[in-house]
């Protein structure tokens, strides 16, 4: 049974991804930071159905927290086969209003987190000559989002990290890809007004917004055997918003 770590899996896209991997026979580590109750409820529902799931707290914007999380995972199962770097935060602010803290927190939560987790996950993957890394970017990292410059920069960084790491690790039997979601209905987009959501829907060629399940099944595909020759790619899950 393959082990998968999904960061930020207490809610939204991460929780749906954890559910889908568990249902497809993977042993799932559900990382959370603040939402312990939601992570516990998710774990209990999966274990109750006979699936393999554990929760593990770590603030993935912290290198030392990530180190402790991997120490625990490695002592329980040796290491992970699949890493999904999903944890992230968003913030809407004019660029000229961004504080140093806003910038640093955004980069740490969305980009440095992936660096810390990849760095710790890779030695085991390299030793076993097998691994899958799937990073969660955003279409704003491709297009650039007004009033989300720090978020867009972090997500563009994720796309760059994905491409370069894919080059470096290809010969080690490891693929590195990312999904780039469009507008997905989760807590992250719950602050948007109906008017804004309708405008975004109308801008999307499919005329719909995405669901966490849409993203989760793309992640599952990139982590599975059917995608073994796909490496360094950015898979848009956005209804055609970016073509
Ligand atoms: P969400 O519903 O707000 O959930 C965010 C998740 O990230 C939560 O489980 C949260 O855990 C976790 N998290 C945040 N900071 C963390 C940290 N420092 N350490 C550990 N976990 C942390 O967001 P979502 O919509 O599912 O987004 C998931 C990913 O998709 C993010 O990377 C986001 O940028 C990306 N994305 C989302 C959309 C969208 O429209 N929703 C579009 C494109 C990309 P706790 O609550 O436990 O702290």
mmCIF file of N, CA and C and ligand atoms in Angstrom, residues 8-14 31-35 58-61 86-89 109-110 136-139 151 155 181-184 186-189, ligand 1:
data_model
loop_
_atom_site.group_PDB
_atom_site.id
_atom_site.type_symbol
_atom_site.label_atom_id
_atom_site.label_comp_id
_atom_site.label_asym_id
_atom_site.label_seq_id
_atom_site.Cartn_x
_atom_site.Cartn_y
_atom_site.Cartn_z
ATOM 1 N N UNK A 8 -2.250 20.387 4.382
ATOM 2 C CA UNK A 8 -3.485 21.183 4.395
ATOM 3 C C UNK A 8 -4.697 20.356 4.024
ATOM 4 N N UNK A 9 -4.841 19.203 4.699
ATOM 5 C CA UNK A 9 -5.926 18.281 4.313
ATOM 6 C C UNK A 9 -7.091 18.291 5.300
ATOM 7 N N UNK A 10 -7.138 19.291 6.166
ATOM 8 C CA UNK A 10 -8.256 19.343 7.115
ATOM 9 C C UNK A 10 -9.532 19.864 6.460
ATOM 10 N N UNK A 11 -9.377 20.627 5.382
ATOM 11 C CA UNK A 11 -10.544 21.275 4.771
ATOM 12 C C UNK A 11 -10.364 21.320 3.245
ATOM 13 N N UNK A 12 -11.436 21.689 2.555
ATOM 14 C CA UNK A 12 -11.373 22.054 1.138
ATOM 15 C C UNK A 12 -10.775 20.996 0.222
ATOM 16 N N UNK A 13 -9.932 21.455 -0.693
ATOM 17 C CA UNK A 13 -9.341 20.582 -1.720
ATOM 18 C C UNK A 13 -8.511 19.474 -1.075
ATOM 19 N N UNK A 14 -7.756 19.819 -0.038
ATOM 20 C CA UNK A 14 -6.897 18.835 0.624
ATOM 21 C C UNK A 14 -7.716 17.720 1.254
ATOM 22 N N UNK A 31 -2.347 16.070 6.875
ATOM 23 C CA UNK A 31 -1.707 17.167 7.627
ATOM 24 C C UNK A 31 -2.725 18.286 7.862
ATOM 25 N N UNK A 32 -2.663 18.860 9.060
ATOM 26 C CA UNK A 32 -3.476 20.040 9.353
ATOM 27 C C UNK A 32 -2.629 20.968 10.208
ATOM 28 N N UNK A 33 -3.079 22.204 10.332
ATOM 29 C CA UNK A 33 -2.388 23.127 11.243
ATOM 30 C C UNK A 33 -3.338 23.562 12.344
ATOM 31 N N UNK A 34 -4.389 24.312 11.975
ATOM 32 C CA UNK A 34 -5.295 24.847 13.005
ATOM 33 C C UNK A 34 -6.581 24.046 13.160
ATOM 34 N N UNK A 35 -7.045 23.406 12.103
ATOM 35 C CA UNK A 35 -8.382 22.781 12.124
ATOM 36 C C UNK A 35 -8.323 21.326 12.585
ATOM 37 N N UNK A 58 1.165 20.000 11.719
ATOM 38 C CA UNK A 58 2.406 20.737 11.463
ATOM 39 C C UNK A 58 2.042 22.017 10.732
ATOM 40 N N UNK A 59 2.684 23.086 11.133
ATOM 41 C CA UNK A 59 2.587 24.327 10.364
ATOM 42 C C UNK A 59 3.636 24.214 9.265
ATOM 43 N N UNK A 60 3.208 23.954 8.037
ATOM 44 C CA UNK A 60 4.178 23.659 6.978
ATOM 45 C C UNK A 60 4.932 24.899 6.494
ATOM 46 N N UNK A 61 4.552 26.061 7.026
ATOM 47 C CA UNK A 61 5.369 27.250 6.717
ATOM 48 C C UNK A 61 6.613 27.292 7.596
ATOM 49 N N UNK A 86 -0.397 20.851 -0.879
ATOM 50 C CA UNK A 86 -1.673 21.530 -1.117
ATOM 51 C C UNK A 86 -1.896 22.724 -0.182
ATOM 52 N N UNK A 87 -1.290 22.711 1.005
ATOM 53 C CA UNK A 87 -1.578 23.762 2.004
ATOM 54 C C UNK A 87 -1.337 25.141 1.400
ATOM 55 N N UNK A 88 -2.225 26.044 1.728
ATOM 56 C CA UNK A 88 -2.034 27.402 1.222
ATOM 57 C C UNK A 88 -3.002 28.373 1.856
ATOM 58 N N UNK A 89 -2.664 29.635 1.732
ATOM 59 C CA UNK A 89 -3.542 30.709 2.200
ATOM 60 C C UNK A 89 -3.705 31.712 1.052
ATOM 61 N N UNK A 109 3.786 30.191 3.464
ATOM 62 C CA UNK A 109 2.689 29.206 3.495
ATOM 63 C C UNK A 109 2.497 28.512 2.155
ATOM 64 N N UNK A 110 2.682 29.225 1.069
ATOM 65 C CA UNK A 110 2.368 28.665 -0.258
ATOM 66 C C UNK A 110 3.578 28.133 -1.014
ATOM 67 N N UNK A 136 0.114 22.051 -5.653
ATOM 68 C CA UNK A 136 -1.122 22.762 -6.010
ATOM 69 C C UNK A 136 -0.771 24.233 -6.249
ATOM 70 N N UNK A 137 -0.835 24.621 -7.501
ATOM 71 C CA UNK A 137 -0.564 26.013 -7.884
ATOM 72 C C UNK A 137 -1.899 26.753 -7.942
ATOM 73 N N UNK A 138 -2.053 27.649 -8.879
ATOM 74 C CA UNK A 138 -3.307 28.368 -9.086
ATOM 75 C C UNK A 138 -3.227 29.037 -10.457
ATOM 76 N N UNK A 139 -4.378 29.209 -11.086
ATOM 77 C CA UNK A 139 -4.333 29.904 -12.382
ATOM 78 C C UNK A 139 -3.834 31.339 -12.226
ATOM 79 N N UNK A 151 0.153 36.371 -3.657
ATOM 80 C CA UNK A 151 -0.379 35.027 -3.915
ATOM 81 C C UNK A 151 0.049 34.557 -5.313
ATOM 82 N N UNK A 155 2.434 31.325 -6.240
ATOM 83 C CA UNK A 155 1.956 30.223 -7.089
ATOM 84 C C UNK A 155 2.779 30.108 -8.376
ATOM 85 N N UNK A 181 -5.556 25.000 -10.258
ATOM 86 C CA UNK A 181 -7.014 25.166 -10.236
ATOM 87 C C UNK A 181 -7.462 26.575 -10.620
ATOM 88 N N UNK A 182 -8.692 26.612 -11.146
ATOM 89 C CA UNK A 182 -9.379 27.881 -11.349
ATOM 90 C C UNK A 182 -10.137 28.229 -10.079
ATOM 91 N N UNK A 183 -11.364 28.714 -10.237
ATOM 92 C CA UNK A 183 -12.134 29.102 -9.055
ATOM 93 C C UNK A 183 -12.874 27.872 -8.522
ATOM 94 N N UNK A 184 -12.545 27.497 -7.281
ATOM 95 C CA UNK A 184 -13.087 26.290 -6.662
ATOM 96 C C UNK A 184 -13.866 26.709 -5.413
ATOM 97 N N UNK A 186 -14.604 26.630 -1.991
ATOM 98 C CA UNK A 186 -14.101 26.182 -0.684
ATOM 99 C C UNK A 186 -14.141 27.383 0.259
ATOM 100 N N UNK A 187 -13.655 27.175 1.488
ATOM 101 C CA UNK A 187 -13.563 28.299 2.428
ATOM 102 C C UNK A 187 -12.749 29.452 1.832
ATOM 103 N N UNK A 188 -11.759 29.089 0.999
ATOM 104 C CA UNK A 188 -10.870 30.114 0.446
ATOM 105 C C UNK A 188 -11.606 31.113 -0.440
ATOM 106 N N UNK A 189 -12.691 30.650 -1.068
ATOM 107 C CA UNK A 189 -13.435 31.550 -1.962
ATOM 108 C C UNK A 189 -14.770 31.976 -1.344
HETATM 109 P P1 LIG B 1 -9.031 26.174 2.248
HETATM 110 O O1 LIG B 1 -10.366 25.559 2.135
HETATM 111 O O2 LIG B 1 -8.872 27.527 2.824
HETATM 112 O O3 LIG B 1 -8.063 25.135 3.020
HETATM 113 C C1 LIG B 1 -6.747 25.466 3.222
HETATM 114 C C2 LIG B 1 -6.054 24.287 3.874
HETATM 115 O O4 LIG B 1 -4.658 24.625 3.995
HETATM 116 C C3 LIG B 1 -6.588 24.004 5.253
HETATM 117 O O5 LIG B 1 -6.671 22.605 5.428
HETATM 118 C C4 LIG B 1 -5.506 24.599 6.169
HETATM 119 O O6 LIG B 1 -5.331 23.871 7.375
HETATM 120 C C5 LIG B 1 -4.272 24.390 5.323
HETATM 121 N N1 LIG B 1 -3.168 25.274 5.702
HETATM 122 C C6 LIG B 1 -3.037 26.604 5.488
HETATM 123 N N2 LIG B 1 -1.870 27.041 5.985
HETATM 124 C C7 LIG B 1 -1.256 25.953 6.518
HETATM 125 C C8 LIG B 1 -0.034 25.752 7.182
HETATM 126 N N3 LIG B 1 0.819 26.774 7.403
HETATM 127 N N4 LIG B 1 0.294 24.506 7.603
HETATM 128 C C9 LIG B 1 -0.556 23.463 7.374
HETATM 129 N N5 LIG B 1 -1.731 23.594 6.754
HETATM 130 C C10 LIG B 1 -2.078 24.828 6.335
HETATM 131 O O7 LIG B 1 -8.349 26.287 0.798
HETATM 132 P P2 LIG B 1 -8.540 25.430 -0.541
HETATM 133 O O8 LIG B 1 -9.396 26.210 -1.441
HETATM 134 O O9 LIG B 1 -8.874 24.028 -0.225
HETATM 135 O O10 LIG B 1 -7.055 25.548 -1.117
HETATM 136 C C11 LIG B 1 -6.155 24.455 -1.132
HETATM 137 C C12 LIG B 1 -5.034 24.801 -2.097
HETATM 138 O O11 LIG B 1 -5.581 25.065 -3.396
HETATM 139 C C13 LIG B 1 -4.263 26.064 -1.710
HETATM 140 O O12 LIG B 1 -2.900 25.902 -2.012
HETATM 141 C C14 LIG B 1 -4.859 27.117 -2.626
HETATM 142 O O13 LIG B 1 -3.987 28.192 -2.859
HETATM 143 C C15 LIG B 1 -5.121 26.303 -3.869
HETATM 144 N N6 LIG B 1 -6.116 26.890 -4.770
HETATM 145 C C16 LIG B 1 -7.396 27.084 -4.353
HETATM 146 C C17 LIG B 1 -8.304 27.663 -5.261
HETATM 147 C C18 LIG B 1 -9.733 27.930 -4.888
HETATM 148 O O14 LIG B 1 -10.427 28.599 -5.679
HETATM 149 N N7 LIG B 1 -10.231 27.455 -3.758
HETATM 150 C C19 LIG B 1 -7.881 28.016 -6.546
HETATM 151 C C20 LIG B 1 -6.567 27.774 -6.912
HETATM 152 C C21 LIG B 1 -5.695 27.214 -6.016
HETATM 153 P P3 LIG B 1 -5.821 24.371 8.852
HETATM 154 O O15 LIG B 1 -7.194 24.919 8.697
HETATM 155 O O16 LIG B 1 -5.754 23.098 9.645
HETATM 156 O O17 LIG B 1 -4.821 25.383 9.325
#
